[in-house]
Amino acid sequence: MEFTKHLQYFQSILSNRCFVDQENLYKYSKDETEDISVLPIAVLKPKTTQEVAAILKYCNTHKIAVTPQGARTGLSGGAIPHEGSIAMSMEYFNNILEIDEKNHQVTTEPGVITEVLQNAVKEKGLFYPPDPASKGSCFIGGNVAENSGGPKAVKYGVTNAYVLNLEVVLPNGEIIWTGANTLKNSTGYNLTQLIVGSEGTLAVITKIVLRLIPHPTDNLLMLVPFFKATEACEAVAAIFRKGITPSGLEFMEKDALNLAKAFTGDEKIEVKENHEAHLLIEVDGFDKKVLFKECEQIMEVLGEFNTDEILFAEDEAQKNSLWNLRRKVGEAVKAHSTYKEEDTVVPRYELPQLLSGVKSIGKKYGFQSVCYGHAGDGNLHVNILKGDLTAQQWEDDLPKAITEIFELTKKLGGTLSGEHGIGLVQKQYMPIVFNEVQLNLMKNIKNLFDPNNILNPGKIVS
Amino acid sequence: MEFTKHLQYFQSILSNRCFVDQENLYKYSKDETEDISVLPIAVLKPKTTQEVAAILKYCNTHKIAVTPQGARTGLSGGAIPHEGSIAMSMEYFNNILEIDEKNHQVTTEPGVITEVLQNAVKEKGLFYPPDPASKGSCFIGGNVAENSGGPKAVKYGVTNAYVLNLEVVLPNGEIIWTGANTLKNSTGYNLTQLIVGSEGTLAVITKIVLRLIPHPTDNLLMLVPFFKATEACEAVAAIFRKGITPSGLEFMEKDALNLAKAFTGDEKIEVKENHEAHLLIEVDGFDKKVLFKECEQIMEVLGEFNTDEILFAEDEAQKNSLWNLRRKVGEAVKAHSTYKEEDTVVPRYELPQLLSGVKSIGKKYGFQSVCYGHAGDGNLHVNILKGDLTAQQWEDDLPKAITEIFELTKKLGGTLSGEHGIGLVQKQYMPIVFNEVQLNLMKNIKNLFDPNNILNPGKIVS
């Protein structure tokens, strides 16, 4: 009865962009996080900031929970509805509003696919570097909400390094800009960076102003097989110590690369039994000669380690194929087995310690793990496979094992998530890295923005 | 009586590092902001985080205001004591704690002089780019508090791009770290970036972890005279559109350069009567050939404008001399006349509009202005000179003129401060760029951290 009244109101605002049919409720009940699914009570698809404001104002008054959703490609459950909440999909906010070539900026709505945005600005010679593995399907708004990374982050930084200004709707329906369209800004508290990475819990993003940089004109890519996985990790820090900053420095365990090969059907790369891990190394810039020189320097560093024959990508097709293998590892693991992914991040020199620690913990609890990720940033995706574990073991032991992995991460100077966010599924581990004072600060910030706890409740902090 | 009791407590914590003599009270009553001076009731100089925590806890309980101070080189009055407040100087926090060469990070106390820090990491081949004009005297902690910039920001970003993690003391005396020592972090709200630029109003910074990058090995510097100041501004955007990112792109009006010449006594540069403005352009990198090529491309762009003969710095001495002239403009203006400095920032293509608008406003109110700054970032320092204006005119008209300048700045997509902060003297202009909702959000954030309003009261928001 109550719900019918609410629905009538939403329909008065959105007309036929309100959905309560099972197919839609199911579709919007989940993101790419494992197998979790919570049906929303309705799916709303606003098209304008004013519509978002009207919905939030109404929901705030009536204490109805709202879960904002991007493309639902997230891996921490940030877009999974709360019990009894409305799902608010931002998919109709799909316009790039202005590419400001003169100022190297773009103003976009949040529902634009990241790669679409990248291609649009590339046509103007401009570059938006952050490129999560899901760039072909994820939304730029979701990237801002999660502070997403990707392979290019090692040279160019993650999403937050590009966000200049945001139009957001606060939970009470008020619309504000968080900053200014300037490269520098020391004017009051940094509301922009408070919203970036807040996973839709503080405000709904409706417009995004991003800075852009000149698009590099050249790049070189190589795939390096290592006989020892920890040596691959050690080589990463050694390359940076040489003063080189690659535009990609990706680590893949043997199993990761093999699963991606099987998943994509792209079997061109030979992975030998004794290749414990590979590094995928890219350099980019504006001068091929410089890039060749950088590659030579990298080769010099690699000479200090036990590597097998290095593969240089010969053309665009081979580059795309290598990057595609890397990008598909996540999906390949998911298709292979029930799994749980952890997005550990440590100072990069600590990566070998993290890797061997993860393996020891796996041995202790009897699980296999597939590790890969952005080694240049110290960001290792640890995929724990269910494999032969019983459901009971999986349920009882997994949280213990994950706790041990995060305790190790913390000990090494790192933290829980490099780029996937905390969302729903990592929330329980927050006390490993934050004490009561820190957690209370975060809770109080949430409460300040959203006193009725209507916006994406149950995420990050409770 | 009450005060004697407080002082006894502070002495019990700090022993002989409490000062109430007139000389010290006067010394710590001001920063580099115009001629404002407010005597503190005492000057405290803690040496450890625990001492800071004890002082804040006591002051919070007894509702005593505390103004944290770095090197007091700020230009917005952020370190000027509040009536009846204690000045807490961080000058004894002057140790670089660890240069982590393996991870390209440095952990430092806040009272280290920025240039000292830069030189220390440079010895290891590492680079901390942000370089405010006051780098030889300002503290790194003040840079973090104000989110300082400097000439290198155009290529390398401002302070906040380098801050990974902070140890801070909250107003109630609790000590927390704000993040982790990692290059990526999507673990809860970004407390680190909330503290950066908060001008000592939310917490006192006691340790800083900064990321570092490889130090460029080469640079080239040129000084370009323009017959039209607005053309100099236009050339700035044109250089970036060419795909070049200089490591410095500084604008100086004729008067700015002439004042700096007179102030430094360095008269080697000839400034002709019809040189309305100069650009100082630097490129840096790891390969001299590439830099020469970039300079050629810049020359090509400059060919589209009316410039006089370009001066290439021939050696380190000449580079230092040119940079010194640029860095001394601020002090030179200050020594020349009573003045008021505005730290306007706009999207960089709007710089010519800003410059000519400032000149029109000057004509209207009858004041002369000297403009210079980080043109590559759209950050123009507007120095309004008192000159022949009466004290009455100065008092009555100046705020009106500044309001008009900021209204123009806002209209051009910009804001009040690019790198100097709001502090005390720009606070009254905040409603030009922020509405009630935005200002209330900031006030509530302040209130959340500091419910008794003891920490640097009267700054940013009231």
PDB file of N, CA, C and O in Angstrom, chain A residues 200-243:
ATOM      1  N   GLY A 200      29.298   5.879  -3.630  1.00  0.00           N
ATOM      2  CA  GLY A 200      27.864   6.196  -3.659  1.00  0.00           C
ATOM      3  C   GLY A 200      27.207   6.287  -2.305  1.00  0.00           C
ATOM      4  O   GLY A 200      25.986   6.199  -2.193  1.00  0.00           O
ATOM      5  N   THR A 201      28.001   6.464  -1.260  1.00  0.00           N
ATOM      6  CA  THR A 201      27.400   6.512   0.084  1.00  0.00           C
ATOM      7  C   THR A 201      27.175   7.934   0.583  1.00  0.00           C
ATOM      8  O   THR A 201      26.475   8.133   1.566  1.00  0.00           O
ATOM      9  N   LEU A 202      27.808   8.921  -0.074  1.00  0.00           N
ATOM     10  CA  LEU A 202      27.690  10.303   0.409  1.00  0.00           C
ATOM     11  C   LEU A 202      26.820  11.166  -0.494  1.00  0.00           C
ATOM     12  O   LEU A 202      26.181  12.114  -0.020  1.00  0.00           O
ATOM     13  N   ALA A 203      26.820  10.896  -1.772  1.00  0.00           N
ATOM     14  CA  ALA A 203      26.101  11.722  -2.731  1.00  0.00           C
ATOM     15  C   ALA A 203      26.028  10.952  -4.050  1.00  0.00           C
ATOM     16  O   ALA A 203      26.784  10.011  -4.269  1.00  0.00           O
ATOM     17  N   VAL A 204      25.110  11.372  -4.917  1.00  0.00           N
ATOM     18  CA  VAL A 204      25.019  10.761  -6.249  1.00  0.00           C
ATOM     19  C   VAL A 204      25.665  11.708  -7.257  1.00  0.00           C
ATOM     20  O   VAL A 204      25.304  12.882  -7.346  1.00  0.00           O
ATOM     21  N   ILE A 205      26.625  11.182  -7.993  1.00  0.00           N
ATOM     22  CA  ILE A 205      27.369  11.987  -8.965  1.00  0.00           C
ATOM     23  C   ILE A 205      26.527  12.132 -10.237  1.00  0.00           C
ATOM     24  O   ILE A 205      26.089  11.137 -10.812  1.00  0.00           O
ATOM     25  N   THR A 206      26.345  13.375 -10.686  1.00  0.00           N
ATOM     26  CA  THR A 206      25.530  13.604 -11.891  1.00  0.00           C
ATOM     27  C   THR A 206      26.312  14.268 -13.028  1.00  0.00           C
ATOM     28  O   THR A 206      25.885  14.206 -14.181  1.00  0.00           O
ATOM     29  N   LYS A 207      27.406  14.939 -12.706  1.00  0.00           N
ATOM     30  CA  LYS A 207      28.301  15.461 -13.758  1.00  0.00           C
ATOM     31  C   LYS A 207      29.731  15.372 -13.246  1.00  0.00           C
ATOM     32  O   LYS A 207      29.984  15.527 -12.049  1.00  0.00           O
ATOM     33  N   ILE A 208      30.652  15.160 -14.192  1.00  0.00           N
ATOM     34  CA  ILE A 208      32.060  14.973 -13.832  1.00  0.00           C
ATOM     35  C   ILE A 208      32.923  15.833 -14.750  1.00  0.00           C
ATOM     36  O   ILE A 208      32.781  15.759 -15.971  1.00  0.00           O
ATOM     37  N   VAL A 209      33.791  16.638 -14.172  1.00  0.00           N
ATOM     38  CA  VAL A 209      34.769  17.377 -14.975  1.00  0.00           C
ATOM     39  C   VAL A 209      36.132  16.730 -14.752  1.00  0.00           C
ATOM     40  O   VAL A 209      36.608  16.648 -13.615  1.00  0.00           O
ATOM     41  N   LEU A 210      36.722  16.251 -15.854  1.00  0.00           N
ATOM     42  CA  LEU A 210      38.011  15.558 -15.777  1.00  0.00           C
ATOM     43  C   LEU A 210      39.078  16.366 -16.498  1.00  0.00           C
ATOM     44  O   LEU A 210      38.816  16.941 -17.553  1.00  0.00           O
ATOM     45  N   ARG A 211      40.277  16.376 -15.950  1.00  0.00           N
ATOM     46  CA  ARG A 211      41.378  16.948 -16.707  1.00  0.00           C
ATOM     47  C   ARG A 211      41.907  15.879 -17.665  1.00  0.00           C
ATOM     48  O   ARG A 211      41.802  14.680 -17.399  1.00  0.00           O
ATOM     49  N   LEU A 212      42.460  16.325 -18.765  1.00  0.00           N
ATOM     50  CA  LEU A 212      43.021  15.415 -19.761  1.00  0.00           C
ATOM     51  C   LEU A 212      44.465  15.810 -20.014  1.00  0.00           C
ATOM     52  O   LEU A 212      44.885  16.922 -19.656  1.00  0.00           O
ATOM     53  N   ILE A 213      45.205  14.917 -20.624  1.00  0.00           N
ATOM     54  CA  ILE A 213      46.595  15.235 -20.964  1.00  0.00           C
ATOM     55  C   ILE A 213      46.824  14.885 -22.436  1.00  0.00           C
ATOM     56  O   ILE A 213      45.998  14.203 -23.046  1.00  0.00           O
ATOM     57  N   PRO A 214      47.916  15.368 -23.026  1.00  0.00           N
ATOM     58  CA  PRO A 214      48.185  15.013 -24.418  1.00  0.00           C
ATOM     59  C   PRO A 214      48.314  13.497 -24.561  1.00  0.00           C
ATOM     60  O   PRO A 214      48.906  12.835 -23.702  1.00  0.00           O
ATOM     61  N   HIS A 215      47.755  12.958 -25.628  1.00  0.00           N
ATOM     62  CA  HIS A 215      47.806  11.499 -25.804  1.00  0.00           C
ATOM     63  C   HIS A 215      49.178  11.087 -26.331  1.00  0.00           C
ATOM     64  O   HIS A 215      49.629  11.608 -27.352  1.00  0.00           O
ATOM     65  N   PRO A 216      49.827  10.153 -25.641  1.00  0.00           N
ATOM     66  CA  PRO A 216      51.121   9.668 -26.141  1.00  0.00           C
ATOM     67  C   PRO A 216      50.942   9.105 -27.545  1.00  0.00           C
ATOM     68  O   PRO A 216      49.885   8.557 -27.872  1.00  0.00           O
ATOM     69  N   THR A 217      51.956   9.226 -28.346  1.00  0.00           N
ATOM     70  CA  THR A 217      51.841   8.810 -29.745  1.00  0.00           C
ATOM     71  C   THR A 217      52.438   7.427 -29.997  1.00  0.00           C
ATOM     72  O   THR A 217      52.194   6.834 -31.035  1.00  0.00           O
ATOM     73  N   ASP A 218      53.233   6.944 -29.069  1.00  0.00           N
ATOM     74  CA  ASP A 218      53.908   5.661 -29.276  1.00  0.00           C
ATOM     75  C   ASP A 218      53.961   4.848 -27.995  1.00  0.00           C
ATOM     76  O   ASP A 218      53.924   5.408 -26.896  1.00  0.00           O
ATOM     77  N   ASN A 219      54.057   3.548 -28.173  1.00  0.00           N
ATOM     78  CA  ASN A 219      54.324   2.699 -27.010  1.00  0.00           C
ATOM     79  C   ASN A 219      55.001   1.416 -27.455  1.00  0.00           C
ATOM     80  O   ASN A 219      54.959   1.046 -28.633  1.00  0.00           O
ATOM     81  N   LEU A 220      55.655   0.772 -26.527  1.00  0.00           N
ATOM     82  CA  LEU A 220      56.292  -0.532 -26.769  1.00  0.00           C
ATOM     83  C   LEU A 220      55.854  -1.464 -25.643  1.00  0.00           C
ATOM     84  O   LEU A 220      55.677  -1.025 -24.498  1.00  0.00           O
ATOM     85  N   LEU A 221      55.701  -2.723 -25.993  1.00  0.00           N
ATOM     86  CA  LEU A 221      55.168  -3.689 -25.026  1.00  0.00           C
ATOM     87  C   LEU A 221      55.997  -4.964 -25.062  1.00  0.00           C
ATOM     88  O   LEU A 221      56.340  -5.456 -26.136  1.00  0.00           O
ATOM     89  N   MET A 222      56.318  -5.466 -23.887  1.00  0.00           N
ATOM     90  CA  MET A 222      57.055  -6.744 -23.856  1.00  0.00           C
ATOM     91  C   MET A 222      56.498  -7.659 -22.774  1.00  0.00           C
ATOM     92  O   MET A 222      55.986  -7.198 -21.758  1.00  0.00           O
ATOM     93  N   LEU A 223      56.600  -8.940 -23.039  1.00  0.00           N
ATOM     94  CA  LEU A 223      56.145  -9.950 -22.081  1.00  0.00           C
ATOM     95  C   LEU A 223      57.372 -10.743 -21.635  1.00  0.00           C
ATOM     96  O   LEU A 223      58.095 -11.302 -22.460  1.00  0.00           O
ATOM     97  N   VAL A 224      57.588 -10.782 -20.325  1.00  0.00           N
ATOM     98  CA  VAL A 224      58.822 -11.363 -19.794  1.00  0.00           C
ATOM     99  C   VAL A 224      58.509 -12.562 -18.901  1.00  0.00           C
ATOM    100  O   VAL A 224      57.869 -12.404 -17.850  1.00  0.00           O
ATOM    101  N   PRO A 225      58.942 -13.765 -19.298  1.00  0.00           N
ATOM    102  CA  PRO A 225      58.720 -14.948 -18.456  1.00  0.00           C
ATOM    103  C   PRO A 225      59.807 -15.078 -17.376  1.00  0.00           C
ATOM    104  O   PRO A 225      60.999 -14.946 -17.685  1.00  0.00           O
ATOM    105  N   PHE A 226      59.393 -15.315 -16.161  1.00  0.00           N
ATOM    106  CA  PHE A 226      60.320 -15.521 -15.037  1.00  0.00           C
ATOM    107  C   PHE A 226      60.206 -16.959 -14.542  1.00  0.00           C
ATOM    108  O   PHE A 226      59.113 -17.508 -14.469  1.00  0.00           O
ATOM    109  N   PHE A 227      61.350 -17.506 -14.157  1.00  0.00           N
ATOM    110  CA  PHE A 227      61.330 -18.857 -13.588  1.00  0.00           C
ATOM    111  C   PHE A 227      60.884 -18.837 -12.128  1.00  0.00           C
ATOM    112  O   PHE A 227      60.451 -19.841 -11.595  1.00  0.00           O
ATOM    113  N   LYS A 228      61.027 -17.691 -11.488  1.00  0.00           N
ATOM    114  CA  LYS A 228      60.587 -17.564 -10.094  1.00  0.00           C
ATOM    115  C   LYS A 228      59.618 -16.375  -9.991  1.00  0.00           C
ATOM    116  O   LYS A 228      59.961 -15.245 -10.400  1.00  0.00           O
ATOM    117  N   ALA A 229      58.449 -16.611  -9.415  1.00  0.00           N
ATOM    118  CA  ALA A 229      57.447 -15.547  -9.301  1.00  0.00           C
ATOM    119  C   ALA A 229      57.945 -14.404  -8.417  1.00  0.00           C
ATOM    120  O   ALA A 229      57.726 -13.212  -8.720  1.00  0.00           O
ATOM    121  N   THR A 230      58.632 -14.748  -7.335  1.00  0.00           N
ATOM    122  CA  THR A 230      59.109 -13.678  -6.448  1.00  0.00           C
ATOM    123  C   THR A 230      60.170 -12.831  -7.146  1.00  0.00           C
ATOM    124  O   THR A 230      60.261 -11.634  -6.901  1.00  0.00           O
ATOM    125  N   GLU A 231      60.932 -13.438  -8.049  1.00  0.00           N
ATOM    126  CA  GLU A 231      61.916 -12.636  -8.801  1.00  0.00           C
ATOM    127  C   GLU A 231      61.215 -11.646  -9.724  1.00  0.00           C
ATOM    128  O   GLU A 231      61.696 -10.531  -9.944  1.00  0.00           O
ATOM    129  N   ALA A 232      60.076 -12.049 -10.280  1.00  0.00           N
ATOM    130  CA  ALA A 232      59.305 -11.117 -11.115  1.00  0.00           C
ATOM    131  C   ALA A 232      58.903  -9.901 -10.284  1.00  0.00           C
ATOM    132  O   ALA A 232      59.009  -8.747 -10.728  1.00  0.00           O
ATOM    133  N   CYS A 233      58.468 -10.169  -9.060  1.00  0.00           N
ATOM    134  CA  CYS A 233      58.088  -9.057  -8.167  1.00  0.00           C
ATOM    135  C   CYS A 233      59.293  -8.188  -7.840  1.00  0.00           C
ATOM    136  O   CYS A 233      59.190  -6.959  -7.788  1.00  0.00           O
ATOM    137  N   GLU A 234      60.425  -8.840  -7.596  1.00  0.00           N
ATOM    138  CA  GLU A 234      61.630  -8.062  -7.266  1.00  0.00           C
ATOM    139  C   GLU A 234      62.055  -7.186  -8.443  1.00  0.00           C
ATOM    140  O   GLU A 234      62.516  -6.054  -8.253  1.00  0.00           O
ATOM    141  N   ALA A 235      61.893  -7.700  -9.649  1.00  0.00           N
ATOM    142  CA  ALA A 235      62.297  -6.945 -10.839  1.00  0.00           C
ATOM    143  C   ALA A 235      61.501  -5.647 -10.967  1.00  0.00           C
ATOM    144  O   ALA A 235      62.014  -4.632 -11.459  1.00  0.00           O
ATOM    145  N   VAL A 236      60.256  -5.690 -10.511  1.00  0.00           N
ATOM    146  CA  VAL A 236      59.391  -4.511 -10.591  1.00  0.00           C
ATOM    147  C   VAL A 236      60.017  -3.323  -9.870  1.00  0.00           C
ATOM    148  O   VAL A 236      60.180  -2.232 -10.436  1.00  0.00           O
ATOM    149  N   ALA A 237      60.389  -3.545  -8.616  1.00  0.00           N
ATOM    150  CA  ALA A 237      60.989  -2.451  -7.849  1.00  0.00           C
ATOM    151  C   ALA A 237      62.326  -2.026  -8.463  1.00  0.00           C
ATOM    152  O   ALA A 237      62.671  -0.843  -8.489  1.00  0.00           O
ATOM    153  N   ALA A 238      63.057  -3.021  -9.006  1.00  0.00           N
ATOM    154  CA  ALA A 238      64.367  -2.709  -9.592  1.00  0.00           C
ATOM    155  C   ALA A 238      64.242  -1.790 -10.802  1.00  0.00           C
ATOM    156  O   ALA A 238      65.070  -0.896 -11.017  1.00  0.00           O
ATOM    157  N   ILE A 239      63.204  -1.995 -11.594  1.00  0.00           N
ATOM    158  CA  ILE A 239      62.991  -1.136 -12.775  1.00  0.00           C
ATOM    159  C   ILE A 239      62.778   0.317 -12.344  1.00  0.00           C
ATOM    160  O   ILE A 239      63.362   1.244 -12.912  1.00  0.00           O
ATOM    161  N   PHE A 240      61.952   0.529 -11.321  1.00  0.00           N
ATOM    162  CA  PHE A 240      61.707   1.904 -10.851  1.00  0.00           C
ATOM    163  C   PHE A 240      62.957   2.519 -10.263  1.00  0.00           C
ATOM    164  O   PHE A 240      63.210   3.706 -10.422  1.00  0.00           O
ATOM    165  N   ARG A 241      63.736   1.704  -9.559  1.00  0.00           N
ATOM    166  CA  ARG A 241      64.955   2.237  -8.949  1.00  0.00           C
ATOM    167  C   ARG A 241      65.917   2.730 -10.014  1.00  0.00           C
ATOM    168  O   ARG A 241      66.743   3.599  -9.763  1.00  0.00           O
ATOM    169  N   LYS A 242      65.796   2.173 -11.211  1.00  0.00           N
ATOM    170  CA  LYS A 242      66.640   2.602 -12.335  1.00  0.00           C
ATOM    171  C   LYS A 242      66.182   3.966 -12.868  1.00  0.00           C
ATOM    172  O   LYS A 242      66.800   4.539 -13.771  1.00  0.00           O
ATOM    173  N   GLY A 243      65.064   4.475 -12.362  1.00  0.00           N
ATOM    174  CA  GLY A 243      64.593   5.779 -12.807  1.00  0.00           C
ATOM    175  C   GLY A 243      63.634   5.711 -13.981  1.00  0.00           C
ATOM    176  O   GLY A 243      63.326   6.721 -14.606  1.00  0.00           O
TER     177      GLY A 243
END
